[in-house]
Amino acid sequence: MRKFNVNLDQEMNVLAVAFANGDQEAGNKFVEKIQPLMKKYASKIYSPLEKEDLAQEFVIVAIEKAYDFAERYNDGKNNVLGLIYTACKRKLIDISKALGAEKRSLYKDREVSLQAMIGEDGDMTMAEKVASDMKSVEDQVTGKLNENALSQVVSDFVLNTKGRNSKIVPLIYSATKYDWDVELLNYEIGKVIKEETGSIPNNDAIRQAKSRAMKALRKAIEAGNITVANKLEWEL
């Protein structure tokens, strides 16, 4: 069992509760302290993701668990760090499963030779496809900057948002980044709604929840509440 520094446990518990109750300064300090912990944890474990990406995923999880701790587990028996690390382990399993399923669907019963014919009409070899998809160094750098900025946008949104939207937006981000199928995304959103309402939502409720979450993110950006969004390079 992972053992934590008692003083750090207590400090993070206090910050998590204050953060969940709307103290922005406490929220900033919570994130400031959790980021190096998540980076260190991500660097020690195997993951199909790059370590920086995984650490950012863990920070989002940590912010979510701060709210859960304040609302459900602040009973003197639990610590927010314990909840965070447990949730991060589950997150890693979910990521691995999603990527594993994607790889299996891509390569099952498929010739992997670079001369294998692919494409909708079977008129392009794997080698030609790789060559056509190669990006310039400038494009790769811009893409990486946008990816990092978008990840920070999601983190800032979660940091400044309460309720189901703060949990659904990260799911949509992960679904887009890791190319989840619609069924997996809807299943994960359904779990968020069920946890809140106690009942299993239908497809229409999930669709509406997804739409509201994205509208909330858009409004936050348009209102200037997420300044890091200005770093994104938009294609006009």
PDB file of C-alpha atoms in Angstrom:
ATOM      1  CA  MET A   1       0.000   0.000   0.000  1.00  0.00           C
ATOM      2  CA  ARG A   2       1.311   3.450  -0.911  1.00  0.00           C
ATOM      3  CA  LYS A   3       2.237   5.503   2.157  1.00  0.00           C
ATOM      4  CA  PHE A   4       2.020   9.268   2.103  1.00  0.00           C
ATOM      5  CA  ASN A   5       3.587  12.028   4.133  1.00  0.00           C
ATOM      6  CA  VAL A   6       1.089  12.742   6.918  1.00  0.00           C
ATOM      7  CA  ASN A   7       1.604  16.495   6.770  1.00  0.00           C
ATOM      8  CA  LEU A   8       1.199  16.496   2.992  1.00  0.00           C
ATOM      9  CA  ASP A   9      -1.943  14.378   3.320  1.00  0.00           C
ATOM     10  CA  GLN A  10      -3.484  16.882   5.704  1.00  0.00           C
ATOM     11  CA  GLU A  11      -2.452  19.867   3.615  1.00  0.00           C
ATOM     12  CA  MET A  12      -3.892  18.400   0.424  1.00  0.00           C
ATOM     13  CA  ASN A  13      -7.109  17.434   2.207  1.00  0.00           C
ATOM     14  CA  VAL A  14      -7.585  21.027   3.385  1.00  0.00           C
ATOM     15  CA  LEU A  15      -6.786  22.434  -0.054  1.00  0.00           C
ATOM     16  CA  ALA A  16      -9.158  19.997  -1.781  1.00  0.00           C
ATOM     17  CA  VAL A  17     -12.076  20.938   0.461  1.00  0.00           C
ATOM     18  CA  ALA A  18     -11.418  24.670   0.103  1.00  0.00           C
ATOM     19  CA  PHE A  19     -11.036  24.263  -3.651  1.00  0.00           C
ATOM     20  CA  ALA A  20     -14.319  22.375  -3.968  1.00  0.00           C
ATOM     21  CA  ASN A  21     -16.025  25.102  -1.954  1.00  0.00           C
ATOM     22  CA  GLY A  22     -14.990  27.771  -4.447  1.00  0.00           C
ATOM     23  CA  ASP A  23     -11.653  29.030  -3.091  1.00  0.00           C
ATOM     24  CA  GLN A  24      -9.733  29.775  -6.299  1.00  0.00           C
ATOM     25  CA  GLU A  25      -6.460  30.436  -4.501  1.00  0.00           C
ATOM     26  CA  ALA A  26      -6.701  27.049  -2.818  1.00  0.00           C
ATOM     27  CA  GLY A  27      -7.462  25.483  -6.199  1.00  0.00           C
ATOM     28  CA  ASN A  28      -4.376  27.019  -7.774  1.00  0.00           C
ATOM     29  CA  LYS A  29      -2.222  25.837  -4.883  1.00  0.00           C
ATOM     30  CA  PHE A  30      -3.754  22.350  -5.081  1.00  0.00           C
ATOM     31  CA  VAL A  31      -2.878  22.098  -8.781  1.00  0.00           C
ATOM     32  CA  GLU A  32       0.595  23.539  -8.164  1.00  0.00           C
ATOM     33  CA  LYS A  33       1.320  20.811  -5.618  1.00  0.00           C
ATOM     34  CA  ILE A  34      -0.337  17.950  -7.480  1.00  0.00           C
ATOM     35  CA  GLN A  35       1.391  18.514 -10.830  1.00  0.00           C
ATOM     36  CA  PRO A  36       4.894  17.372  -9.768  1.00  0.00           C
ATOM     37  CA  LEU A  37       3.382  14.393  -7.916  1.00  0.00           C
ATOM     38  CA  MET A  38       1.508  13.282 -11.016  1.00  0.00           C
ATOM     39  CA  LYS A  39       4.556  13.851 -13.220  1.00  0.00           C
ATOM     40  CA  LYS A  40       6.678  11.722 -10.897  1.00  0.00           C
ATOM     41  CA  TYR A  41       4.045   8.990 -10.764  1.00  0.00           C
ATOM     42  CA  ALA A  42       3.618   8.956 -14.554  1.00  0.00           C
ATOM     43  CA  SER A  43       7.375   8.644 -15.052  1.00  0.00           C
ATOM     44  CA  LYS A  44       7.528   5.474 -12.939  1.00  0.00           C
ATOM     45  CA  ILE A  45       4.871   3.374 -14.633  1.00  0.00           C
ATOM     46  CA  TYR A  46       4.471   1.782 -18.037  1.00  0.00           C
ATOM     47  CA  SER A  47       1.973   3.472 -20.304  1.00  0.00           C
ATOM     48  CA  PRO A  48       1.209   3.516 -24.034  1.00  0.00           C
ATOM     49  CA  LEU A  49       1.075   7.323 -23.743  1.00  0.00           C
ATOM     50  CA  GLU A  50       3.958   9.757 -23.618  1.00  0.00           C
ATOM     51  CA  LYS A  51       4.794  10.541 -19.997  1.00  0.00           C
ATOM     52  CA  GLU A  52       3.863  14.231 -20.293  1.00  0.00           C
ATOM     53  CA  ASP A  53       0.462  13.338 -21.736  1.00  0.00           C
ATOM     54  CA  LEU A  54      -0.141  10.768 -19.033  1.00  0.00           C
ATOM     55  CA  ALA A  55       0.833  13.216 -16.285  1.00  0.00           C
ATOM     56  CA  GLN A  56      -1.647  15.753 -17.666  1.00  0.00           C
ATOM     57  CA  GLU A  57      -4.373  13.106 -17.711  1.00  0.00           C
ATOM     58  CA  PHE A  58      -3.576  12.375 -14.061  1.00  0.00           C
ATOM     59  CA  VAL A  59      -3.819  16.084 -13.134  1.00  0.00           C
ATOM     60  CA  ILE A  60      -7.338  16.174 -14.585  1.00  0.00           C
ATOM     61  CA  VAL A  61      -8.205  13.078 -12.558  1.00  0.00           C
ATOM     62  CA  ALA A  62      -6.766  14.722  -9.429  1.00  0.00           C
ATOM     63  CA  ILE A  63      -8.952  17.795  -9.857  1.00  0.00           C
ATOM     64  CA  GLU A  64     -12.033  15.602 -10.236  1.00  0.00           C
ATOM     65  CA  LYS A  65     -11.105  13.642  -7.096  1.00  0.00           C
ATOM     66  CA  ALA A  66     -10.725  16.869  -5.098  1.00  0.00           C
ATOM     67  CA  TYR A  67     -14.448  17.485  -5.606  1.00  0.00           C
ATOM     68  CA  ASP A  68     -15.302  13.865  -4.838  1.00  0.00           C
ATOM     69  CA  PHE A  69     -13.256  13.985  -1.647  1.00  0.00           C
ATOM     70  CA  ALA A  70     -14.946  17.157  -0.407  1.00  0.00           C
ATOM     71  CA  GLU A  71     -18.428  15.924  -1.256  1.00  0.00           C
ATOM     72  CA  ARG A  72     -18.229  12.250  -0.249  1.00  0.00           C
ATOM     73  CA  TYR A  73     -15.036  11.168   1.485  1.00  0.00           C
ATOM     74  CA  ASN A  74     -14.025  13.945   3.879  1.00  0.00           C
ATOM     75  CA  ASP A  75     -14.786  11.842   6.935  1.00  0.00           C
ATOM     76  CA  GLY A  76     -11.421  11.805   8.699  1.00  0.00           C
ATOM     77  CA  LYS A  77     -10.712   8.282   7.446  1.00  0.00           C
ATOM     78  CA  ASN A  78      -9.744   9.018   3.841  1.00  0.00           C
ATOM     79  CA  ASN A  79      -7.132  11.194   2.186  1.00  0.00           C
ATOM     80  CA  VAL A  80      -7.520  12.893  -1.171  1.00  0.00           C
ATOM     81  CA  LEU A  81      -4.106  11.640  -2.347  1.00  0.00           C
ATOM     82  CA  GLY A  82      -5.190   8.060  -1.780  1.00  0.00           C
ATOM     83  CA  LEU A  83      -8.301   8.647  -3.867  1.00  0.00           C
ATOM     84  CA  ILE A  84      -6.228  10.307  -6.579  1.00  0.00           C
ATOM     85  CA  TYR A  85      -3.698   7.511  -6.950  1.00  0.00           C
ATOM     86  CA  THR A  86      -6.435   4.861  -6.982  1.00  0.00           C
ATOM     87  CA  ALA A  87      -8.325   6.792  -9.662  1.00  0.00           C
ATOM     88  CA  CYS A  88      -5.125   7.243 -11.682  1.00  0.00           C
ATOM     89  CA  LYS A  89      -4.581   3.485 -11.700  1.00  0.00           C
ATOM     90  CA  ARG A  90      -8.106   3.009 -13.045  1.00  0.00           C
ATOM     91  CA  LYS A  91      -7.524   5.750 -15.615  1.00  0.00           C
ATOM     92  CA  LEU A  92      -4.377   3.996 -16.825  1.00  0.00           C
ATOM     93  CA  ILE A  93      -6.303   0.731 -17.208  1.00  0.00           C
ATOM     94  CA  ASP A  94      -9.043   2.509 -19.189  1.00  0.00           C
ATOM     95  CA  ILE A  95      -6.485   4.177 -21.469  1.00  0.00           C
ATOM     96  CA  SER A  96      -4.672   0.907 -22.077  1.00  0.00           C
ATOM     97  CA  LYS A  97      -7.936  -0.899 -22.848  1.00  0.00           C
ATOM     98  CA  ALA A  98      -9.079   1.821 -25.242  1.00  0.00           C
ATOM     99  CA  LEU A  99      -5.779   1.902 -27.111  1.00  0.00           C
ATOM    100  CA  GLY A 100      -5.557  -1.883 -27.125  1.00  0.00           C
ATOM    101  CA  ALA A 101      -9.031  -2.173 -28.632  1.00  0.00           C
ATOM    102  CA  GLU A 102      -8.122   0.395 -31.253  1.00  0.00           C
ATOM    103  CA  LYS A 103      -4.949  -1.457 -32.224  1.00  0.00           C
ATOM    104  CA  ARG A 104      -6.789  -4.778 -32.424  1.00  0.00           C
ATOM    105  CA  SER A 105      -9.434  -3.286 -34.690  1.00  0.00           C
ATOM    106  CA  LEU A 106      -6.762  -1.768 -36.922  1.00  0.00           C
ATOM    107  CA  TYR A 107      -4.540  -4.803 -37.302  1.00  0.00           C
ATOM    108  CA  LYS A 108      -6.723  -7.870 -36.837  1.00  0.00           C
ATOM    109  CA  ASP A 109      -6.637 -10.034 -39.984  1.00  0.00           C
ATOM    110  CA  ARG A 110      -4.739  -7.309 -41.845  1.00  0.00           C
ATOM    111  CA  GLU A 111      -1.508  -7.667 -43.812  1.00  0.00           C
ATOM    112  CA  VAL A 112       1.116  -5.489 -42.132  1.00  0.00           C
ATOM    113  CA  SER A 113       3.618  -5.344 -45.002  1.00  0.00           C
ATOM    114  CA  LEU A 114       4.473  -1.847 -46.213  1.00  0.00           C
ATOM    115  CA  GLN A 115       3.407  -3.034 -49.651  1.00  0.00           C
ATOM    116  CA  ALA A 116      -0.064  -4.070 -48.439  1.00  0.00           C
ATOM    117  CA  MET A 117      -2.844  -2.304 -50.342  1.00  0.00           C
ATOM    118  CA  ILE A 118      -5.001  -0.083 -48.162  1.00  0.00           C
ATOM    119  CA  GLY A 119      -7.493   2.740 -48.564  1.00  0.00           C
ATOM    120  CA  GLU A 120     -11.171   2.652 -49.400  1.00  0.00           C
ATOM    121  CA  ASP A 121     -10.466   1.517 -52.974  1.00  0.00           C
ATOM    122  CA  GLY A 122      -7.378  -0.524 -52.161  1.00  0.00           C
ATOM    123  CA  ASP A 123      -5.345   1.722 -54.449  1.00  0.00           C
ATOM    124  CA  MET A 124      -2.576   2.815 -52.042  1.00  0.00           C
ATOM    125  CA  THR A 125       0.192   0.861 -50.332  1.00  0.00           C
ATOM    126  CA  MET A 126       1.005   1.232 -46.656  1.00  0.00           C
ATOM    127  CA  ALA A 127       4.327   2.847 -47.596  1.00  0.00           C
ATOM    128  CA  GLU A 128       2.572   5.415 -49.793  1.00  0.00           C
ATOM    129  CA  LYS A 129       0.104   6.171 -47.029  1.00  0.00           C
ATOM    130  CA  VAL A 130       2.888   6.772 -44.512  1.00  0.00           C
ATOM    131  CA  ALA A 131       4.694   9.046 -46.945  1.00  0.00           C
ATOM    132  CA  SER A 132       1.554  11.067 -47.732  1.00  0.00           C
ATOM    133  CA  ASP A 133       0.795  11.498 -44.028  1.00  0.00           C
ATOM    134  CA  MET A 134       4.253  12.778 -43.100  1.00  0.00           C
ATOM    135  CA  LYS A 135       4.180  16.320 -41.744  1.00  0.00           C
ATOM    136  CA  SER A 136       6.799  18.999 -41.957  1.00  0.00           C
ATOM    137  CA  VAL A 137       8.790  19.820 -38.842  1.00  0.00           C
ATOM    138  CA  GLU A 138       6.837  23.069 -38.556  1.00  0.00           C
ATOM    139  CA  ASP A 139       3.509  21.242 -38.733  1.00  0.00           C
ATOM    140  CA  GLN A 140       4.629  18.733 -36.123  1.00  0.00           C
ATOM    141  CA  VAL A 141       5.746  21.481 -33.733  1.00  0.00           C
ATOM    142  CA  THR A 142       2.516  23.431 -34.214  1.00  0.00           C
ATOM    143  CA  GLY A 143       0.471  20.292 -33.679  1.00  0.00           C
ATOM    144  CA  LYS A 144       2.315  19.505 -30.455  1.00  0.00           C
ATOM    145  CA  LEU A 145       1.864  23.065 -29.178  1.00  0.00           C
ATOM    146  CA  ASN A 146      -1.850  22.932 -29.952  1.00  0.00           C
ATOM    147  CA  GLU A 147      -2.161  19.545 -28.277  1.00  0.00           C
ATOM    148  CA  ASN A 148      -0.465  20.794 -25.106  1.00  0.00           C
ATOM    149  CA  ALA A 149      -2.523  23.988 -25.080  1.00  0.00           C
ATOM    150  CA  LEU A 150      -5.773  22.065 -25.557  1.00  0.00           C
ATOM    151  CA  SER A 151      -4.850  19.754 -22.696  1.00  0.00           C
ATOM    152  CA  GLN A 152      -4.287  22.822 -20.501  1.00  0.00           C
ATOM    153  CA  VAL A 153      -7.609  24.308 -21.645  1.00  0.00           C
ATOM    154  CA  VAL A 154      -9.381  21.190 -20.403  1.00  0.00           C
ATOM    155  CA  SER A 155      -7.454  21.297 -17.116  1.00  0.00           C
ATOM    156  CA  ASP A 156      -8.318  24.967 -16.563  1.00  0.00           C
ATOM    157  CA  PHE A 157     -11.964  24.328 -17.395  1.00  0.00           C
ATOM    158  CA  VAL A 158     -12.155  21.498 -14.860  1.00  0.00           C
ATOM    159  CA  LEU A 159     -10.372  23.673 -12.313  1.00  0.00           C
ATOM    160  CA  ASN A 160     -12.986  26.409 -12.663  1.00  0.00           C
ATOM    161  CA  THR A 161     -16.129  24.310 -13.161  1.00  0.00           C
ATOM    162  CA  LYS A 162     -18.350  22.322 -10.834  1.00  0.00           C
ATOM    163  CA  GLY A 163     -20.839  19.581 -11.581  1.00  0.00           C
ATOM    164  CA  ARG A 164     -21.084  17.048 -14.375  1.00  0.00           C
ATOM    165  CA  ASN A 165     -19.625  19.347 -17.048  1.00  0.00           C
ATOM    166  CA  SER A 166     -16.261  19.242 -15.271  1.00  0.00           C
ATOM    167  CA  LYS A 167     -16.277  15.460 -15.687  1.00  0.00           C
ATOM    168  CA  ILE A 168     -17.801  15.177 -19.152  1.00  0.00           C
ATOM    169  CA  VAL A 169     -15.476  17.618 -20.949  1.00  0.00           C
ATOM    170  CA  PRO A 170     -12.332  15.598 -20.041  1.00  0.00           C
ATOM    171  CA  LEU A 171     -14.079  12.476 -21.321  1.00  0.00           C
ATOM    172  CA  ILE A 172     -14.836  14.156 -24.653  1.00  0.00           C
ATOM    173  CA  TYR A 173     -11.224  15.341 -24.831  1.00  0.00           C
ATOM    174  CA  SER A 174      -9.931  11.820 -24.182  1.00  0.00           C
ATOM    175  CA  ALA A 175     -12.373  10.363 -26.707  1.00  0.00           C
ATOM    176  CA  THR A 176     -11.133  12.777 -29.370  1.00  0.00           C
ATOM    177  CA  LYS A 177      -7.457  12.346 -28.534  1.00  0.00           C
ATOM    178  CA  TYR A 178      -7.527   8.552 -28.365  1.00  0.00           C
ATOM    179  CA  ASP A 179     -10.199   8.021 -31.009  1.00  0.00           C
ATOM    180  CA  TRP A 180     -12.750   6.259 -28.822  1.00  0.00           C
ATOM    181  CA  ASP A 181     -15.791   4.897 -30.541  1.00  0.00           C
ATOM    182  CA  VAL A 182     -19.147   6.531 -29.767  1.00  0.00           C
ATOM    183  CA  GLU A 183     -20.297   3.615 -27.614  1.00  0.00           C
ATOM    184  CA  LEU A 184     -17.319   3.922 -25.261  1.00  0.00           C
ATOM    185  CA  LEU A 185     -17.736   7.687 -24.855  1.00  0.00           C
ATOM    186  CA  ASN A 186     -21.477   7.376 -24.230  1.00  0.00           C
ATOM    187  CA  TYR A 187     -20.845   4.616 -21.696  1.00  0.00           C
ATOM    188  CA  GLU A 188     -18.384   6.796 -19.754  1.00  0.00           C
ATOM    189  CA  ILE A 189     -20.708   9.807 -19.836  1.00  0.00           C
ATOM    190  CA  GLY A 190     -23.548   7.556 -18.724  1.00  0.00           C
ATOM    191  CA  LYS A 191     -21.510   6.554 -15.658  1.00  0.00           C
ATOM    192  CA  VAL A 192     -21.078  10.235 -14.733  1.00  0.00           C
ATOM    193  CA  ILE A 193     -24.814  10.873 -15.019  1.00  0.00           C
ATOM    194  CA  LYS A 194     -25.715   7.711 -13.110  1.00  0.00           C
ATOM    195  CA  GLU A 195     -23.348   8.674 -10.288  1.00  0.00           C
ATOM    196  CA  GLU A 196     -25.108  12.023 -10.040  1.00  0.00           C
ATOM    197  CA  THR A 197     -28.737  10.954 -10.489  1.00  0.00           C
ATOM    198  CA  GLY A 198     -28.715   7.349  -9.338  1.00  0.00           C
ATOM    199  CA  SER A 199     -30.391   6.119 -12.516  1.00  0.00           C
ATOM    200  CA  ILE A 200     -29.104   4.869 -15.867  1.00  0.00           C
ATOM    201  CA  PRO A 201     -29.617   7.574 -18.536  1.00  0.00           C
ATOM    202  CA  ASN A 202     -31.006   6.917 -21.996  1.00  0.00           C
ATOM    203  CA  ASN A 203     -29.188   7.880 -25.188  1.00  0.00           C
ATOM    204  CA  ASP A 204     -31.024  11.178 -25.512  1.00  0.00           C
ATOM    205  CA  ALA A 205     -30.013  12.234 -21.988  1.00  0.00           C
ATOM    206  CA  ILE A 206     -26.399  11.353 -22.754  1.00  0.00           C
ATOM    207  CA  ARG A 207     -26.497  13.319 -26.007  1.00  0.00           C
ATOM    208  CA  GLN A 208     -27.926  16.376 -24.258  1.00  0.00           C
ATOM    209  CA  ALA A 209     -25.359  16.150 -21.451  1.00  0.00           C
ATOM    210  CA  LYS A 210     -22.558  15.978 -24.020  1.00  0.00           C
ATOM    211  CA  SER A 211     -23.928  19.002 -25.863  1.00  0.00           C
ATOM    212  CA  ARG A 212     -24.330  21.060 -22.670  1.00  0.00           C
ATOM    213  CA  ALA A 213     -20.780  20.263 -21.587  1.00  0.00           C
ATOM    214  CA  MET A 214     -19.309  21.459 -24.886  1.00  0.00           C
ATOM    215  CA  LYS A 215     -21.456  24.611 -24.804  1.00  0.00           C
ATOM    216  CA  ALA A 216     -20.204  25.300 -21.278  1.00  0.00           C
ATOM    217  CA  LEU A 217     -16.594  24.944 -22.466  1.00  0.00           C
ATOM    218  CA  ARG A 218     -17.229  27.245 -25.423  1.00  0.00           C
ATOM    219  CA  LYS A 219     -18.826  29.884 -23.203  1.00  0.00           C
ATOM    220  CA  ALA A 220     -15.919  29.729 -20.763  1.00  0.00           C
ATOM    221  CA  ILE A 221     -13.452  30.316 -23.599  1.00  0.00           C
ATOM    222  CA  GLU A 222     -15.512  33.115 -25.170  1.00  0.00           C
ATOM    223  CA  ALA A 223     -15.867  34.818 -21.770  1.00  0.00           C
ATOM    224  CA  GLY A 224     -12.089  34.857 -21.409  1.00  0.00           C
ATOM    225  CA  ASN A 225     -12.132  32.587 -18.371  1.00  0.00           C
ATOM    226  CA  ILE A 226      -9.570  30.249 -19.954  1.00  0.00           C
ATOM    227  CA  THR A 227      -6.727  32.461 -21.130  1.00  0.00           C
ATOM    228  CA  VAL A 228      -4.539  29.567 -22.242  1.00  0.00           C
ATOM    229  CA  ALA A 229      -7.023  29.038 -25.103  1.00  0.00           C
ATOM    230  CA  ASN A 230      -5.348  32.007 -26.807  1.00  0.00           C
ATOM    231  CA  LYS A 231      -2.294  29.793 -27.400  1.00  0.00           C
ATOM    232  CA  LEU A 232      -4.233  27.545 -29.740  1.00  0.00           C
ATOM    233  CA  GLU A 233      -3.624  28.066 -33.422  1.00  0.00           C
ATOM    234  CA  TRP A 234      -6.994  28.024 -35.107  1.00  0.00           C
ATOM    235  CA  GLU A 235      -7.491  27.271 -38.789  1.00  0.00           C
ATOM    236  CA  LEU A 236      -9.746  29.962 -40.238  1.00  0.00           C
TER     237      LEU A 236
END
